[in-house]
XYZ file of C-alpha atoms in Angstrom:
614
model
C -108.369 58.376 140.537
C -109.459 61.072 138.167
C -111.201 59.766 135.134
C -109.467 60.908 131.710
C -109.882 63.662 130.160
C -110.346 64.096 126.272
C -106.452 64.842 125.606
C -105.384 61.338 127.607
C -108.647 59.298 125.916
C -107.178 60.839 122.189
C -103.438 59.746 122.774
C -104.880 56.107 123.815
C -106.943 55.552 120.928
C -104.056 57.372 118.599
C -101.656 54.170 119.852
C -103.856 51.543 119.750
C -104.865 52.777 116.237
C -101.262 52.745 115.077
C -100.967 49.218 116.484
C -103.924 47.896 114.582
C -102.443 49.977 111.150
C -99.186 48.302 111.732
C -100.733 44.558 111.795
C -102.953 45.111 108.989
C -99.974 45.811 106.616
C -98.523 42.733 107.457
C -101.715 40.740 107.135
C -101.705 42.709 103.377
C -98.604 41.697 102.515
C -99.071 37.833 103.654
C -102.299 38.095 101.634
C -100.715 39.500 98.352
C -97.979 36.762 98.443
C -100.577 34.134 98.533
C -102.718 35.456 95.920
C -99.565 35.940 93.830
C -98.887 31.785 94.490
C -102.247 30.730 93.724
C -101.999 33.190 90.276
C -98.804 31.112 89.239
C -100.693 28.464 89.923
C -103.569 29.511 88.202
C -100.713 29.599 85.573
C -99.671 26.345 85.105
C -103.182 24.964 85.433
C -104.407 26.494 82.493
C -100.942 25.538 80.623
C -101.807 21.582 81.368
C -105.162 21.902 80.503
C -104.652 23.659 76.751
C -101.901 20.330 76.887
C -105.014 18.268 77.373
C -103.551 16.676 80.942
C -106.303 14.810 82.984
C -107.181 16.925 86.092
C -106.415 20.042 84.494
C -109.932 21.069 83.972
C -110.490 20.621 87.953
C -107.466 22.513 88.816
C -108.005 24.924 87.066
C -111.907 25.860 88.053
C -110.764 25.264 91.673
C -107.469 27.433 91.029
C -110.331 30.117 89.599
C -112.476 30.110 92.273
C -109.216 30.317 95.255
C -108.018 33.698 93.238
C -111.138 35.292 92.970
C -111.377 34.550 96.811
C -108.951 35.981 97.551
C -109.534 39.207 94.897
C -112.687 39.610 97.400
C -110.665 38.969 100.396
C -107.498 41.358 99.590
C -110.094 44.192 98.905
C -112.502 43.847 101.642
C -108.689 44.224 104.121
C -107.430 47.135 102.227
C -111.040 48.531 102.844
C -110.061 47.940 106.481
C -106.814 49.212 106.394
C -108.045 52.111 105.128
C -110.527 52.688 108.108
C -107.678 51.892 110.586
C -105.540 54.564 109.092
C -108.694 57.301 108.856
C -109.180 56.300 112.583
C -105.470 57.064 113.515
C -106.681 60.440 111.147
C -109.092 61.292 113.737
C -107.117 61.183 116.494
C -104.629 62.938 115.425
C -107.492 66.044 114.886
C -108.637 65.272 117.949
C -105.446 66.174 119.501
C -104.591 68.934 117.230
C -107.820 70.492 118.301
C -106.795 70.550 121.905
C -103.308 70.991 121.303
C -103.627 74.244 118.950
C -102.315 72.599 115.695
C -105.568 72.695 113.975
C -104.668 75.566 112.281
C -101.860 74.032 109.749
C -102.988 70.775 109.873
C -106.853 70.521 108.968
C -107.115 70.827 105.288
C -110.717 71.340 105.034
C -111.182 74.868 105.424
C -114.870 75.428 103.327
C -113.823 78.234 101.158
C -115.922 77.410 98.833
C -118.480 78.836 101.080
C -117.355 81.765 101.598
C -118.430 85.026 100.128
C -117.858 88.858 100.508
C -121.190 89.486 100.092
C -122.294 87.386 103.275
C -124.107 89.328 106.087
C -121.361 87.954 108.428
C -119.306 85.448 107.594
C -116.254 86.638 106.468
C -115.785 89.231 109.657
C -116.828 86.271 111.980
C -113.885 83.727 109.928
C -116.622 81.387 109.377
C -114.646 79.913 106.387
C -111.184 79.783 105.375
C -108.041 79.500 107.074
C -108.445 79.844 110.700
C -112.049 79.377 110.583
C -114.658 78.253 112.320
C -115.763 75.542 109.983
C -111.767 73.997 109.116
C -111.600 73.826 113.705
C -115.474 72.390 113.870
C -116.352 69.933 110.463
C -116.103 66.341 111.031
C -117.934 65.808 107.667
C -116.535 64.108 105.029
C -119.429 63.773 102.545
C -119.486 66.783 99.881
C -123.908 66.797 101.393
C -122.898 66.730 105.216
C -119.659 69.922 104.311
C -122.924 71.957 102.424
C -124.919 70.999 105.667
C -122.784 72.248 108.039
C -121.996 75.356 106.132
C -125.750 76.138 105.495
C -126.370 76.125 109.572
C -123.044 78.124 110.064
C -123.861 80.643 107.323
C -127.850 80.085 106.749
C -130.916 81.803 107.699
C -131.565 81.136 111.659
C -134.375 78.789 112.467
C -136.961 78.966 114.123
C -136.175 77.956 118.303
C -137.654 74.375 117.693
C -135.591 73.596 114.827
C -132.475 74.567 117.572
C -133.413 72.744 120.504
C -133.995 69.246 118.439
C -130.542 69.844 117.356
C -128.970 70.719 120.481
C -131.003 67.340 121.891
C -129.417 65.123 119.119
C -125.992 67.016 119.547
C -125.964 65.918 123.383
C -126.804 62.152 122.677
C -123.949 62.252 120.743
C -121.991 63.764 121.985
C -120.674 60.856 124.457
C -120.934 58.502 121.927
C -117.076 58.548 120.986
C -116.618 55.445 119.586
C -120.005 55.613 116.846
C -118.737 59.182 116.463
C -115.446 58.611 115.474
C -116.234 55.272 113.302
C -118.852 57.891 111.518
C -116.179 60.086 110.521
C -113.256 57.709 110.152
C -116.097 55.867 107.409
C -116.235 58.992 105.223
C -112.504 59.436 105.404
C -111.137 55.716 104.763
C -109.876 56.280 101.225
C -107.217 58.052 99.070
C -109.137 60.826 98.380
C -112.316 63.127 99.411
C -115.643 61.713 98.922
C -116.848 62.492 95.074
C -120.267 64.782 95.087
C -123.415 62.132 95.249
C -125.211 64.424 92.490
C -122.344 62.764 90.024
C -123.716 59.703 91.283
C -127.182 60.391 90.968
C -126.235 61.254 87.354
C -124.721 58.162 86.552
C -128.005 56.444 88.299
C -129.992 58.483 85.936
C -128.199 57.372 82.794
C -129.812 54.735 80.579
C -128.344 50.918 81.522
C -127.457 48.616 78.815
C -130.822 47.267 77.783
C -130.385 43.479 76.678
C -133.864 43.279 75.705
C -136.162 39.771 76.827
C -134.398 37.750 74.559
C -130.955 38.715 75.294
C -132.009 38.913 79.061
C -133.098 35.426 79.003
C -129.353 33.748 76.789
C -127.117 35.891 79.095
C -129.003 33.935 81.877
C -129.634 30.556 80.681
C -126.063 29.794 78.199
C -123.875 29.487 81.284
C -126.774 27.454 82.843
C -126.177 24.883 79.431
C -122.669 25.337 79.536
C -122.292 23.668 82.894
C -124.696 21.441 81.534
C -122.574 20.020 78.672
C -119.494 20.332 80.668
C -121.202 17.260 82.760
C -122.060 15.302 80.240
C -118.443 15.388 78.740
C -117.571 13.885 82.395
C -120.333 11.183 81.677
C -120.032 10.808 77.931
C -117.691 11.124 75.006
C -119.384 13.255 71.961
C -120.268 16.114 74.131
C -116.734 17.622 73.919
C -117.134 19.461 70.552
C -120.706 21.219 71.974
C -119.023 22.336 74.989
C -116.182 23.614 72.839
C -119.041 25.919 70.136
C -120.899 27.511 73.761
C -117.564 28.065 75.030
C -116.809 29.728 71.420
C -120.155 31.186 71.447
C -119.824 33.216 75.032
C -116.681 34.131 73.987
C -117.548 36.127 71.075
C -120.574 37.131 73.066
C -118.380 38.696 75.420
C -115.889 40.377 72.825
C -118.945 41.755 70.732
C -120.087 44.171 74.225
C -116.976 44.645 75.535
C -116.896 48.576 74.952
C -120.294 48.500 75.536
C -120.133 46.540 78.962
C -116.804 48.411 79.754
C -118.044 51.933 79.732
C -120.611 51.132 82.265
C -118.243 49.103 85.042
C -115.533 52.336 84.714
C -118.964 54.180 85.424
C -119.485 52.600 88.388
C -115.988 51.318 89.602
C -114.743 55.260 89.944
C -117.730 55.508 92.305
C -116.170 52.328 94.473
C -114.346 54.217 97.466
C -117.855 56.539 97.948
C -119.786 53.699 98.091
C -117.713 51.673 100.607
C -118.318 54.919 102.888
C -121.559 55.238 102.404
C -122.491 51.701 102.866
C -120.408 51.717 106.596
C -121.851 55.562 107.338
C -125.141 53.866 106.279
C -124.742 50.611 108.421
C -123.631 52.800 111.329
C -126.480 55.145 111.668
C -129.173 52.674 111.651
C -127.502 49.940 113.895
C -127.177 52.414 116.426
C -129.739 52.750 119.642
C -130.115 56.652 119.362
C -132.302 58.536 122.267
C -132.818 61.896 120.653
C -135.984 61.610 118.302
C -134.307 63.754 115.596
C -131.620 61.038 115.190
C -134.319 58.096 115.205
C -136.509 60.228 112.514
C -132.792 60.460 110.278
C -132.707 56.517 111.284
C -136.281 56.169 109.650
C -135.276 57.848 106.620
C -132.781 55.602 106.339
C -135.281 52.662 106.383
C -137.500 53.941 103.163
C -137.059 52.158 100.241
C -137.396 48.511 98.726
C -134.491 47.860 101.674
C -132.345 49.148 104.040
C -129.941 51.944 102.823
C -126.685 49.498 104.358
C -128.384 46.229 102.841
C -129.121 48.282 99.049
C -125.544 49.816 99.335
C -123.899 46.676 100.342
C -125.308 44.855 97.760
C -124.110 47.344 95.251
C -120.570 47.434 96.929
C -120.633 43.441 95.954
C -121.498 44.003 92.666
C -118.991 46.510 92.169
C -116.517 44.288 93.666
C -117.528 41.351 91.561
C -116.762 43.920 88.443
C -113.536 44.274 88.792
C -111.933 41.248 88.081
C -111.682 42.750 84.600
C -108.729 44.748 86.075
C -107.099 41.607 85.718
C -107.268 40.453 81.856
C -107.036 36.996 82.715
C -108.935 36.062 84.745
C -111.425 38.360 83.611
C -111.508 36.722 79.724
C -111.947 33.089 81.469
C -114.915 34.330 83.372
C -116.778 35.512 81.073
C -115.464 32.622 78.476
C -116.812 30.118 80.907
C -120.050 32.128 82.433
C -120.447 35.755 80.895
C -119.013 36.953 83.879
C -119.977 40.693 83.010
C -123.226 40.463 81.993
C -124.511 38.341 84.825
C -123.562 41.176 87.085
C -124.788 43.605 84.587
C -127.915 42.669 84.838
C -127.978 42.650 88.382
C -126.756 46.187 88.291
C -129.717 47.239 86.085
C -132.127 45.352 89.162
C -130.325 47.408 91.528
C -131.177 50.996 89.718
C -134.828 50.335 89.190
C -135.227 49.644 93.040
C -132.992 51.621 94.480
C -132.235 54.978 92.644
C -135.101 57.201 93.678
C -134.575 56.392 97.328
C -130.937 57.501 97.446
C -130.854 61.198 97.357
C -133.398 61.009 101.105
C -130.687 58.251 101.913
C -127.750 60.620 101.318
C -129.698 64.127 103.158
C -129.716 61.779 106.311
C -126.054 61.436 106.529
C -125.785 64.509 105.535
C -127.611 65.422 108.883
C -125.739 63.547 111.202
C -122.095 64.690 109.948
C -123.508 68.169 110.540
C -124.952 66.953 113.848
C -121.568 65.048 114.661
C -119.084 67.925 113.904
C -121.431 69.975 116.668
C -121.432 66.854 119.075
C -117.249 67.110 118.628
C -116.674 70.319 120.984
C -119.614 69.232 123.009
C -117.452 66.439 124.458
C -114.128 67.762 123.993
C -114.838 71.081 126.184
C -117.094 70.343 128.861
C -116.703 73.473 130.399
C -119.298 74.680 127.607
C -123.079 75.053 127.761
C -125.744 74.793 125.389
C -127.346 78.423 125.336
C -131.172 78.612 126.437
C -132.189 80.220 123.064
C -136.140 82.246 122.924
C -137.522 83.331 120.077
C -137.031 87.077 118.688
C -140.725 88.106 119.323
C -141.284 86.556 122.575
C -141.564 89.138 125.616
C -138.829 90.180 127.891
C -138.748 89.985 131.648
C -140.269 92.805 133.864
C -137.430 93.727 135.016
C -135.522 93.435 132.111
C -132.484 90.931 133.343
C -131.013 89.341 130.568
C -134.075 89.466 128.583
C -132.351 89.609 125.246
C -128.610 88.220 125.691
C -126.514 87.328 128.853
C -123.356 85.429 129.370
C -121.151 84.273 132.014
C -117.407 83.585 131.259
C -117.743 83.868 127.637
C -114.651 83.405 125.205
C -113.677 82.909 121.555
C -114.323 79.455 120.661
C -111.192 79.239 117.927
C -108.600 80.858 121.138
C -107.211 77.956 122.614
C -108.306 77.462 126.684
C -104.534 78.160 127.519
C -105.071 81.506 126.183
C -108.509 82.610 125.960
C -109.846 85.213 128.238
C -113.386 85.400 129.046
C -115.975 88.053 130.158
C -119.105 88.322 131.652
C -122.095 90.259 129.388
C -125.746 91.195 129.402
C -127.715 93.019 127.093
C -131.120 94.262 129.301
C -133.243 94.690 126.096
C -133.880 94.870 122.455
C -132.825 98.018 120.693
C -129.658 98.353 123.273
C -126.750 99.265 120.841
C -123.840 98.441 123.173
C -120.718 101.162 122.903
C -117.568 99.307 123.233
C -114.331 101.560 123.858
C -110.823 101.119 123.876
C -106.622 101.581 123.036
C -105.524 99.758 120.299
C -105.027 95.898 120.819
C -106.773 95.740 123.574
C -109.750 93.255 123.009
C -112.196 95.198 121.106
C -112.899 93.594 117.536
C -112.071 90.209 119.085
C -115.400 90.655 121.850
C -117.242 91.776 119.030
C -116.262 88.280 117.234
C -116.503 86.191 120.337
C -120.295 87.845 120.312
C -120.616 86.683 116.946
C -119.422 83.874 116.438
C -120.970 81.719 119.883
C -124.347 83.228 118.546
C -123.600 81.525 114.870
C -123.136 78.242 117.116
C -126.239 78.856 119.370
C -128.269 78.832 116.045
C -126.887 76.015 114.491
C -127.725 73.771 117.288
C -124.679 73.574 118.886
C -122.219 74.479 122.168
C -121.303 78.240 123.409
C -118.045 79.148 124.713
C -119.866 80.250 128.040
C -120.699 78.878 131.560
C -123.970 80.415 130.870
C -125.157 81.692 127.929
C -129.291 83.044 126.686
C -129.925 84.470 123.686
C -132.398 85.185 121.268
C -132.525 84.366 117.590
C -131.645 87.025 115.447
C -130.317 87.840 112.236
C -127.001 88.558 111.831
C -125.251 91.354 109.846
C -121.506 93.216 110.476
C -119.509 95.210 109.423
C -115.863 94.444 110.817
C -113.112 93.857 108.190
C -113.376 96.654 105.460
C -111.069 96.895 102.384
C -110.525 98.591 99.360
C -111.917 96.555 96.002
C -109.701 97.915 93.150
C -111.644 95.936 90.694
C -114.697 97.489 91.043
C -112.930 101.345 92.087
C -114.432 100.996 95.989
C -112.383 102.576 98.793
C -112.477 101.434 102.081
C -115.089 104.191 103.547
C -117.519 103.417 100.388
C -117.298 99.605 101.173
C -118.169 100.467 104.607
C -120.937 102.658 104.162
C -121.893 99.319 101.424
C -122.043 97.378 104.633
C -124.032 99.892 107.352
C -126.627 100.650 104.659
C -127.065 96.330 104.251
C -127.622 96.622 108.441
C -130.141 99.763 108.310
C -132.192 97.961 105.453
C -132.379 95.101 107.478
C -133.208 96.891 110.338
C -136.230 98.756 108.179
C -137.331 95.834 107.081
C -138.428 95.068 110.486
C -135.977 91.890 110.803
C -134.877 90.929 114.319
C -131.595 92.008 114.140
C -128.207 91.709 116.018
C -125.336 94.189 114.524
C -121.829 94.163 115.187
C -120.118 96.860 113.299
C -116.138 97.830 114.244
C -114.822 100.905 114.420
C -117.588 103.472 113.018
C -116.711 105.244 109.722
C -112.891 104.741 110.197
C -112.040 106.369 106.992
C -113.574 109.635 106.862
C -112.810 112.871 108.795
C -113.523 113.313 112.816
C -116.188 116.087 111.871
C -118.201 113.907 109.575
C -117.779 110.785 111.666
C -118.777 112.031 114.860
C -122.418 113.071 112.684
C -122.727 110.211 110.954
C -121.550 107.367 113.492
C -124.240 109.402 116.151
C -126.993 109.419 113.325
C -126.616 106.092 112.332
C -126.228 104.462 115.693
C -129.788 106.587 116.533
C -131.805 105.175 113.509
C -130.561 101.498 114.281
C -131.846 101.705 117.915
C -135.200 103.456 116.606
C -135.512 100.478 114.704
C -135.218 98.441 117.129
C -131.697 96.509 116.197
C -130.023 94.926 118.675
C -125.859 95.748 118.723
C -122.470 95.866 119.620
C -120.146 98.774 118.076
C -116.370 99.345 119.055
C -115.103 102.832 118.391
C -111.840 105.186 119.026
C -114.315 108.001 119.170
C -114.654 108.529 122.774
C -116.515 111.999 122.173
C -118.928 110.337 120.022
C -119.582 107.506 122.897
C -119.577 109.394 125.701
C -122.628 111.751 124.273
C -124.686 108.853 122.975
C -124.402 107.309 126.552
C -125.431 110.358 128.098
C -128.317 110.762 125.786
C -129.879 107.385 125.913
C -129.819 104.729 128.274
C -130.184 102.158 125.387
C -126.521 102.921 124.612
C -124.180 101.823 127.553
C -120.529 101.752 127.349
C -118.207 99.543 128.291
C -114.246 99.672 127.683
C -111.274 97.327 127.268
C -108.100 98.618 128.787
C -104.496 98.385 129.374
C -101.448 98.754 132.073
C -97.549 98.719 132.333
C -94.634 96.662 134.037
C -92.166 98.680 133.971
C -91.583 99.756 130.266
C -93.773 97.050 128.950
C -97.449 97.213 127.596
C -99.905 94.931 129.089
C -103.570 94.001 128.262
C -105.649 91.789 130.446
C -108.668 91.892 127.522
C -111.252 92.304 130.534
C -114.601 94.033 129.786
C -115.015 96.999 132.229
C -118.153 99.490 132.199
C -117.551 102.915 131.474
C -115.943 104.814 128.828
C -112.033 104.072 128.183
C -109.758 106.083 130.057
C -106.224 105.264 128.751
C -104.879 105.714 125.155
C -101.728 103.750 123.872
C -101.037 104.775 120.025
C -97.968 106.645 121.389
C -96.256 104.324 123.073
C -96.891 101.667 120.204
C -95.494 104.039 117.853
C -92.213 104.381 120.547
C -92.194 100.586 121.208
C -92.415 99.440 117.266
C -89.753 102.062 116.594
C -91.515 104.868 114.599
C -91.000 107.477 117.042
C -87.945 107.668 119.458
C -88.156 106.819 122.821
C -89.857 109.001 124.632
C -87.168 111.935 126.043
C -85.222 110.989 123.200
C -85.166 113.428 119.705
């Protein structure tokens, strides 16, 4: 029997996980009746002991105690309700990955990355809608989205940097379930993660200082308050002591309430990021990783006074223990009977001076892994892909030249679904080839240049190629694809693309390794003036030494280029018909294009009549 594939394995964790959702709500609402019982009562207890009834005192400390139990306990299961549902989340992406649907239904798309002044990313639909960062992030943390972005849209590294990533991507790659708890951890909440520089601001910000003194009544008055409470169970006399330290921590209490209340809102909006970061925490160092860049991240995560799960977890509890206040109450007895607050204040001010500096290294690890773990996602759900043999820019080429600087075998667009995608065979002999790419309209042209592109961005961040086969070498990356007029600033279209070629030649002249990808040459200037330029310009990049791929109409233009220099060989996209109806099978061919098709797309879109037809 054939062992599952990643569709089947998706759909059987997306049931079970709706299962597990299902019980949990009604485990919530059994839970939230109960509480609500023990509340009344709570209720009543209180109401016999103000009525001086015998017992009442018991009741109503053990009444206390139950319903801040259960506070804990209702919490801690909508905590794991909330991972249940993020895990039937994941799923679902999964899915909509393979299925196509990724498209509409991942709201992540990293705009905020994007610019139009990026060497390549907005041609190559890094960001946005469509995008190859909304199909690949897993990351949920605003550090592990920047992450991922900076690999996807960064300065290439250097070839070691690559392979420890592509190492760590593949031992995670089959780790499914740690994978999907990872990101199912950073989405378990009602909203996206808050940035951890807000947190490390409200670190940074000056605690309540009680001073010695204060420290040391805060600590000790509950201590004497229990005391006295005793001896009223021994005694009689003691009754009107207990009654002036019960007055005393009262007004204690009421004088720092604003005081005390600012800082728990402080750290109470900050509860759903730390309940993620504690589990993401927990999660990375309980695992038994292989690659050593994962067990260096695990290391990180081991510097400090303590663990990053034990510090975080202790700061979840404290958090937790906070919020009674939410219910007025219960939160006036607590700190009536032992200054509830300020206990747990003062633990909170423990917790900055040991922990705070270590956080920000604690945070750049996860940040890491997410990045790691959205690569380690198409690693396991195509496994048709390869990891590309990448070589530095500067080390030499074969003898015989084979592949020396980039080959491929069946490459395709990563973001074209496996139902559709077409793939193609390429090889670039050596550095300083510009590659001459004709063909019609439609045909495949822009979309090879991308599928170039865009499985080079994924070689360099560390991750899968869209190829059986794929060797490359690590380059900069500049293009100059989608060209528009900018009104605001009084560019047309031809001025915004010579804007673009003169960012490639500088490059080039500043002796960068360089792969260019430039679309249709000087579109919007005359043929005269674009045959010149596009020949001149496509000269000086190869004297230069850049590596590149340029699609062009102008088959003139190619054709003489070709025939001049070896280091510009053509290849061509076509097209054919059944019966009246245009086909393209988006196959790379060598040679320059032979067939032309604006015509019959102006007859078949209706702009000219059918042909033998006025």
């Amino acid at each position: 029997m054939a062992a599952a594939g990643p569709r089947e394995i998706y759909r059987e964790r997306l049931a079970a996980r709706e299962a597990e959702v299902t019980a949990g709500e009604r485990r919530l609402r059994r839970l939230a009746n109960l509480r609500l019982l023990v509340f009344a009562g709570l209720l009543v207890a209180v109401w016999y002991l103000f009525d001086g009834a015998r017992g009442a005192g018991y009741a109503t400390a053990g009444g206390l105690g139950l319903f801040v139990y259960l506070m804990r306990r209702h919490a801690v299961r909508i905590r794991e309700q909330r991972l249940s549902e993020a895990l039937v989340d994941v799923n679902r992406r999964g899915l909509a990955r393979l299925e196509g649907a990724w498209v509409r239904t991942f709201g992540d798309r990293g705009e905020e990355f994007s610019s139009d002044a990026h060497p390549y990313a907005g041609d190559l639909d890094i960001f946005g809608t469509a995008s190859l960062f909304q199909w690949l992030s897993a990351a949920s943390t605003q550090e592990g989205r920047r992450r991922l972005a900076a690999w996807l849209a960064g300065t290439p590294p250097d070839v070691g940097e690559i392979r420890a990533r592509q190492q760590a991507v593949r031992d995670l790659a089959p780790r499914l379930d740690w994978r999907q708890a990872f990101e199912a951890s950073g989405r378990a909440g009602d909203r996206p993660l808050r940035d951890p520089a807000e947190f490390s601001r409200w670190l940074a910000d000056p605690e309540p200082s009680f001073g010695p003194v204060g420290t040391a009544v805060y600590r000790t008055m509950p201590l004497v308050t229990a005391g006295l409470f005793v001896l009223t169970r021994i005694g009689p006399g003691w009754d009107r002591w207990l009654m002036l330290a019960l007055v005393a921590q009262f007004f204690l209490f009421l004088g720092s309430y604003r005081r005390n209340f600012r800082v728990i809102e402080g750290l109470r909006v900050f509860r759903q990021d730390l309940t993620a970061f504690r589990r993401l925490f927990e999660l990375a160092e309980r695992e038994d990783f292989a690659a050593p860049r994962l067990r260096e991240l695990q290391a990180r995560l081991g510097r400090g006074a303590e663990p990053a799960s034990a510090a975080t977890r202790r700061l979840t509890v404290i958090n937790d223990w906070l919020d009674v206040h939410r219910n007025p109450l219960v939160h006036v007895i607590l700190n009536v009977l032992v200054l509830w607050d300020f206990q747990f204040l003062l633990a909170l001010r423990t917790w900055k001076r040991r922990h705070a500096a270590a956080l920000p290294a604690w945070v750049d690890a996860v940040a890491e892994l997410e990045a790691l773990g959205s690569l380690a996602v198409p690693a396991w759900e195509q496994p048709d892909w390869c990891d590309p043999d990448v070589e530095a820019a500067g080390e030499p080429e074969s003898e015989d030249g084979g592949g020396a600087y980039f080959e491929a075998d069946a490459m395709g667009h990563p973001l074209i679904s496996a139902e559709a995608r077409v793939v193609n065979d390429f090889c670039i002999d050596r550095g300083g080839t510009v590659v001459l790419v004709t063909g019609s309209n439609m045909s495949g042209k822009s979309t090879f240049l991308r599928t170039v592109g865009i499985n080079h961005v994924l070689a360099w961040a560390g991750g899968p190629v869209c190829a059986r086969r794929m060797r490359c070498r690590v380059l900069s990356l500049a293009t100059s694809m989608r060209i528009r007029d900018d009104l605001e600033q009084h560019i047309s279209s031809f001025y915004a693309e010579l804007l673009r070629v003169k960012m490639i030649v500088e490059k080039a002249r500043a002796g960068e390794p360089l792969l260019f990808l430039i679309d249709e040459i000087f579109r919007g200037t005359n043929s005269v003036d674009r045959h010149t330029g596009a020949e001149q310009v496509l000269q000086r990049l190869h004297e230069l030494g850049a590596t590149g791929l340029v699609s062009t109409h102008d088959l003139d233009v190619a054709d003489r280029l070709a025939k001049r220099n070896a280091s510009f060989p053509i290849y061509h996209f076509t097209e054919y018909y059944e019966g009246d109806t245009l086909r393209f099978d988006y196959r790379l061919h060598p040679g320059v294009s032979t067939t032309r098709n604006a015509m019959a797309l102006m007859r078949i879109v209706g702009v000219l009549p059918p042909e033998g037809k006025s």
